[in-house]
mmCIF file of C-alpha atoms and ligand atoms in Angstrom:
data_model
loop_
_atom_site.group_PDB
_atom_site.id
_atom_site.type_symbol
_atom_site.label_atom_id
_atom_site.label_comp_id
_atom_site.label_asym_id
_atom_site.label_seq_id
_atom_site.Cartn_x
_atom_site.Cartn_y
_atom_site.Cartn_z
ATOM 1 C CA UNK A 1 -35.949 -42.831 -56.229
ATOM 2 C CA UNK A 2 -34.296 -46.006 -57.735
ATOM 3 C CA UNK A 3 -34.356 -46.031 -61.412
ATOM 4 C CA UNK A 4 -36.113 -49.419 -61.947
ATOM 5 C CA UNK A 5 -39.206 -48.354 -59.994
ATOM 6 C CA UNK A 6 -39.178 -44.670 -61.003
ATOM 7 C CA UNK A 7 -39.713 -45.756 -64.564
ATOM 8 C CA UNK A 8 -42.965 -47.285 -63.566
ATOM 9 C CA UNK A 9 -44.254 -44.346 -61.499
ATOM 10 C CA UNK A 10 -44.908 -41.634 -64.000
ATOM 11 C CA UNK A 11 -47.211 -43.765 -66.100
ATOM 12 C CA UNK A 12 -50.511 -45.469 -65.913
ATOM 13 C CA UNK A 13 -50.158 -49.037 -66.350
ATOM 14 C CA UNK A 14 -52.661 -51.791 -66.916
ATOM 15 C CA UNK A 15 -52.850 -55.459 -66.706
ATOM 16 C CA UNK A 16 -54.946 -57.888 -68.592
ATOM 17 C CA UNK A 17 -56.729 -60.187 -66.039
ATOM 18 C CA UNK A 18 -58.411 -63.391 -66.812
ATOM 19 C CA UNK A 19 -60.063 -65.450 -64.197
ATOM 20 C CA UNK A 20 -61.327 -69.025 -64.541
ATOM 21 C CA UNK A 21 -63.540 -70.238 -61.848
ATOM 22 C CA UNK A 22 -65.804 -73.263 -61.164
ATOM 23 C CA UNK A 23 -69.156 -73.202 -59.676
ATOM 24 C CA UNK A 24 -71.875 -75.821 -58.943
ATOM 25 C CA UNK A 25 -74.525 -73.047 -59.550
ATOM 26 C CA UNK A 26 -76.528 -74.381 -62.373
ATOM 27 C CA UNK A 27 -78.483 -71.093 -63.160
ATOM 28 C CA UNK A 28 -78.503 -70.217 -66.802
ATOM 29 C CA UNK A 29 -76.418 -67.184 -67.956
ATOM 30 C CA UNK A 30 -76.233 -65.251 -71.106
ATOM 31 C CA UNK A 31 -73.051 -64.530 -72.843
ATOM 32 C CA UNK A 32 -71.884 -60.972 -73.280
ATOM 33 C CA UNK A 33 -68.676 -59.116 -73.843
ATOM 34 C CA UNK A 34 -67.456 -59.339 -70.232
ATOM 35 C CA UNK A 35 -68.096 -63.050 -69.395
ATOM 36 C CA UNK A 36 -69.262 -66.144 -71.262
ATOM 37 C CA UNK A 37 -70.141 -69.733 -70.298
ATOM 38 C CA UNK A 38 -67.799 -72.445 -71.217
ATOM 39 C CA UNK A 39 -68.995 -76.004 -72.034
ATOM 40 C CA UNK A 40 -68.324 -78.527 -69.032
ATOM 41 C CA UNK A 41 -68.819 -81.372 -71.468
ATOM 42 C CA UNK A 42 -65.872 -80.361 -73.650
ATOM 43 C CA UNK A 43 -63.698 -80.062 -70.557
ATOM 44 C CA UNK A 44 -64.911 -83.398 -69.150
ATOM 45 C CA UNK A 45 -66.770 -81.873 -66.203
ATOM 46 C CA UNK A 46 -70.173 -83.001 -65.052
ATOM 47 C CA UNK A 47 -72.099 -80.741 -62.885
ATOM 48 C CA UNK A 48 -69.760 -77.818 -62.562
ATOM 49 C CA UNK A 49 -69.991 -74.699 -64.560
ATOM 50 C CA UNK A 50 -66.785 -73.165 -65.874
ATOM 51 C CA UNK A 51 -66.711 -69.394 -66.293
ATOM 52 C CA UNK A 52 -64.239 -67.022 -67.673
ATOM 53 C CA UNK A 53 -63.835 -63.339 -66.794
ATOM 54 C CA UNK A 54 -61.818 -61.350 -68.962
ATOM 55 C CA UNK A 55 -60.968 -57.565 -68.094
ATOM 56 C CA UNK A 56 -58.219 -54.889 -67.828
ATOM 57 C CA UNK A 57 -56.953 -53.569 -64.574
ATOM 58 C CA UNK A 58 -55.820 -49.909 -64.543
ATOM 59 C CA UNK A 59 -53.350 -48.857 -61.771
ATOM 60 C CA UNK A 60 -53.151 -45.078 -61.930
ATOM 61 C CA UNK A 61 -50.271 -43.997 -59.733
ATOM 62 C CA UNK A 62 -50.019 -40.395 -60.918
ATOM 63 C CA UNK A 63 -51.651 -37.460 -62.563
ATOM 64 C CA UNK A 64 -54.768 -35.464 -61.414
ATOM 65 C CA UNK A 65 -56.833 -38.453 -60.308
ATOM 66 C CA UNK A 66 -54.613 -41.301 -59.154
ATOM 67 C CA UNK A 67 -56.515 -44.479 -58.195
ATOM 68 C CA UNK A 68 -53.501 -45.903 -56.276
ATOM 69 C CA UNK A 69 -51.919 -43.844 -53.337
ATOM 70 C CA UNK A 70 -49.050 -44.701 -51.040
ATOM 71 C CA UNK A 71 -50.404 -44.631 -47.472
ATOM 72 C CA UNK A 72 -47.292 -46.076 -45.546
ATOM 73 C CA UNK A 73 -43.621 -46.911 -45.795
ATOM 74 C CA UNK A 74 -40.671 -47.498 -43.669
ATOM 75 C CA UNK A 75 -37.713 -45.188 -43.008
ATOM 76 C CA UNK A 76 -35.588 -47.206 -45.494
ATOM 77 C CA UNK A 77 -38.188 -47.580 -48.130
ATOM 78 C CA UNK A 78 -37.128 -44.746 -50.484
ATOM 79 C CA UNK A 79 -33.573 -46.036 -50.380
ATOM 80 C CA UNK A 80 -34.665 -49.583 -51.382
ATOM 81 C CA UNK A 81 -34.366 -50.419 -54.990
ATOM 82 C CA UNK A 82 -37.652 -52.226 -54.821
ATOM 83 C CA UNK A 83 -39.256 -49.614 -52.504
ATOM 84 C CA UNK A 84 -39.498 -52.432 -49.974
ATOM 85 C CA UNK A 85 -42.115 -51.594 -47.330
ATOM 86 C CA UNK A 86 -44.304 -49.257 -49.325
ATOM 87 C CA UNK A 87 -47.987 -49.837 -48.849
ATOM 88 C CA UNK A 88 -50.390 -48.578 -51.492
ATOM 89 C CA UNK A 89 -54.160 -48.327 -51.188
ATOM 90 C CA UNK A 90 -56.117 -48.822 -54.513
ATOM 91 C CA UNK A 91 -59.505 -48.317 -56.038
ATOM 92 C CA UNK A 92 -58.375 -49.322 -59.488
ATOM 93 C CA UNK A 93 -60.844 -49.526 -62.351
ATOM 94 C CA UNK A 94 -61.536 -52.741 -64.099
ATOM 95 C CA UNK A 95 -62.651 -52.340 -67.715
ATOM 96 C CA UNK A 96 -63.849 -54.399 -70.464
ATOM 97 C CA UNK A 97 -61.326 -53.282 -73.032
ATOM 98 C CA UNK A 98 -57.788 -51.927 -72.732
ATOM 99 C CA UNK A 99 -58.836 -48.293 -72.895
ATOM 100 C CA UNK A 100 -59.416 -46.462 -69.565
ATOM 101 C CA UNK A 101 -62.777 -45.003 -70.845
ATOM 102 C CA UNK A 102 -64.190 -48.400 -72.036
ATOM 103 C CA UNK A 103 -67.005 -49.995 -70.042
ATOM 104 C CA UNK A 104 -66.309 -50.215 -66.319
ATOM 105 C CA UNK A 105 -67.021 -53.749 -65.158
ATOM 106 C CA UNK A 106 -65.776 -53.418 -61.571
ATOM 107 C CA UNK A 107 -63.217 -52.028 -59.245
ATOM 108 C CA UNK A 108 -60.130 -53.554 -57.609
ATOM 109 C CA UNK A 109 -60.187 -52.267 -54.083
ATOM 110 C CA UNK A 110 -57.547 -53.092 -51.419
ATOM 111 C CA UNK A 111 -53.927 -52.940 -50.839
ATOM 112 C CA UNK A 112 -50.659 -53.818 -52.407
ATOM 113 C CA UNK A 113 -47.216 -53.647 -50.798
ATOM 114 C CA UNK A 114 -43.676 -54.029 -51.814
ATOM 115 C CA UNK A 115 -42.703 -57.338 -50.088
ATOM 116 C CA UNK A 116 -39.428 -58.343 -51.852
ATOM 117 C CA UNK A 117 -36.019 -56.927 -51.499
ATOM 118 C CA UNK A 118 -34.290 -58.556 -54.560
ATOM 119 C CA UNK A 119 -36.930 -57.974 -57.084
ATOM 120 C CA UNK A 120 -40.151 -55.922 -57.391
ATOM 121 C CA UNK A 121 -42.506 -58.330 -55.937
ATOM 122 C CA UNK A 122 -45.876 -56.981 -54.628
ATOM 123 C CA UNK A 123 -48.098 -58.675 -51.989
ATOM 124 C CA UNK A 124 -51.617 -58.108 -53.523
ATOM 125 C CA UNK A 125 -54.550 -58.190 -50.980
ATOM 126 C CA UNK A 126 -57.639 -56.942 -52.660
ATOM 127 C CA UNK A 127 -61.308 -57.435 -53.605
ATOM 128 C CA UNK A 128 -62.198 -57.433 -57.186
ATOM 129 C CA UNK A 129 -65.717 -56.016 -56.848
ATOM 130 C CA UNK A 130 -67.825 -56.445 -60.049
ATOM 131 C CA UNK A 131 -70.591 -54.216 -61.131
ATOM 132 C CA UNK A 132 -71.530 -55.478 -64.537
ATOM 133 C CA UNK A 133 -74.197 -57.982 -65.695
ATOM 134 C CA UNK A 134 -74.986 -61.051 -63.506
ATOM 135 C CA UNK A 135 -71.865 -60.380 -61.425
ATOM 136 C CA UNK A 136 -73.018 -56.944 -60.305
ATOM 137 C CA UNK A 137 -72.497 -57.025 -56.438
ATOM 138 C CA UNK A 138 -70.246 -59.961 -56.489
ATOM 139 C CA UNK A 139 -66.538 -59.897 -55.616
ATOM 140 C CA UNK A 140 -63.567 -62.182 -55.678
ATOM 141 C CA UNK A 141 -60.812 -61.799 -53.107
ATOM 142 C CA UNK A 142 -57.293 -61.821 -54.346
ATOM 143 C CA UNK A 143 -54.283 -62.720 -52.378
ATOM 144 C CA UNK A 144 -51.059 -63.292 -54.344
ATOM 145 C CA UNK A 145 -47.570 -62.242 -55.425
ATOM 146 C CA UNK A 146 -47.423 -59.950 -58.303
ATOM 147 C CA UNK A 147 -43.826 -59.842 -59.697
ATOM 148 C CA UNK A 148 -44.185 -56.534 -61.594
ATOM 149 C CA UNK A 149 -41.443 -57.320 -64.220
ATOM 150 C CA UNK A 150 -42.890 -60.703 -65.253
ATOM 151 C CA UNK A 151 -44.876 -60.764 -68.474
ATOM 152 C CA UNK A 152 -47.274 -63.306 -67.305
ATOM 153 C CA UNK A 153 -48.301 -63.533 -63.463
ATOM 154 C CA UNK A 154 -50.523 -65.898 -61.723
ATOM 155 C CA UNK A 155 -52.252 -64.873 -58.632
HETATM 156 C C1 NAG B 1 -40.567 -41.219 -50.157
HETATM 157 O O1 NAG B 1 -40.989 -41.056 -51.513
HETATM 158 C C2 NAG B 1 -42.408 -40.771 -51.635
HETATM 159 C C3 NAG B 1 -42.700 -40.628 -52.987
HETATM 160 O O2 NAG B 1 -41.850 -39.804 -53.725
HETATM 161 C C4 NAG B 1 -42.595 -39.388 -50.771
HETATM 162 O O3 NAG B 1 -43.986 -39.091 -50.965
HETATM 163 C C5 NAG B 1 -42.255 -39.678 -49.385
HETATM 164 O O4 NAG B 1 -42.425 -38.401 -48.795
HETATM 165 C C6 NAG B 1 -40.812 -39.996 -49.272
HETATM 166 N N1 NAG B 1 -40.581 -40.395 -47.845
HETATM 167 C C7 NAG B 1 -39.535 -40.013 -47.261
HETATM 168 C C8 NAG B 1 -39.287 -40.523 -45.750
HETATM 169 O O5 NAG B 1 -38.643 -39.400 -47.814
HETATM 170 C C1 NAG B 2 -75.552 -52.720 -60.211
HETATM 171 O O1 NAG B 2 -76.342 -52.839 -58.868
HETATM 172 C C2 NAG B 2 -76.495 -51.548 -58.394
HETATM 173 C C3 NAG B 2 -77.239 -51.828 -57.026
HETATM 174 O O2 NAG B 2 -78.231 -52.693 -56.966
HETATM 175 C C4 NAG B 2 -77.442 -50.729 -59.365
HETATM 176 O O3 NAG B 2 -77.617 -49.494 -58.674
HETATM 177 C C5 NAG B 2 -76.648 -50.594 -60.613
HETATM 178 O O4 NAG B 2 -77.440 -49.829 -61.508
HETATM 179 C C6 NAG B 2 -76.167 -51.943 -61.208
HETATM 180 N N1 NAG B 2 -75.362 -51.653 -62.421
HETATM 181 C C7 NAG B 2 -75.534 -52.336 -63.484
HETATM 182 C C8 NAG B 2 -74.421 -52.022 -64.577
HETATM 183 O O5 NAG B 2 -76.384 -53.174 -63.769
#
C-alpha cells in the first residue's frame, strides 16, 4: 500500500463540517448547540433565512466497527499512490462535538471514490441525513471533491 494513503488508513479521522444555507421558510426556530438562526438584516437579506449547521464527520475506516468499507476497486488500484478507483461505502456518524461519543446529529450515507491520480482527491456522493432537532428527517445531498490533504475543503 502506498505510504501516503496507508498513513490515513489505520486511524479514524474526522472533519469539521459547516454548512450555510438559505431558505425562504419563515417558520420560527429555536437555537440549540447544533444549529442557530442568523440575522438576515445584519447580512442585508430581506425574506430569506440564513442557517448555519456545525458538526463533526467521523470516517472510521478500521477497527472493530468501521463505518466506511471499500466495496470495489480496479486491478491497478492497490498499485496506485492515490488508490485510484477505490469505491468506499459509508454510514459515517455526524456529531455535535469532536468526540465520537458526543451527541449524534446525523449520518453521512453514501459513497466516496478516489477519482484523482496525481493527488488524493475523493469524489464525494452522499446524503447528510440529520436526526436532531427541527432537522430530524431532513437531508442535504453532497456532491463534491474532497482533496484529503487540504486543510480547508469546500464541497
Ligand atoms: C487491495 O487492498 C485492499 C485493502 O488492503 C484489499 O482488501 C484488497 O484485497 C486488495 N486487492 C487486491 C486486488 O489486491
Ligand atoms: C427523529 O424522528 C424519528 C422518527 O420520527 C423519531 O423516532 C426520533 O425519536 C427522532 N429523534 C430525535 C432526536 O428527535
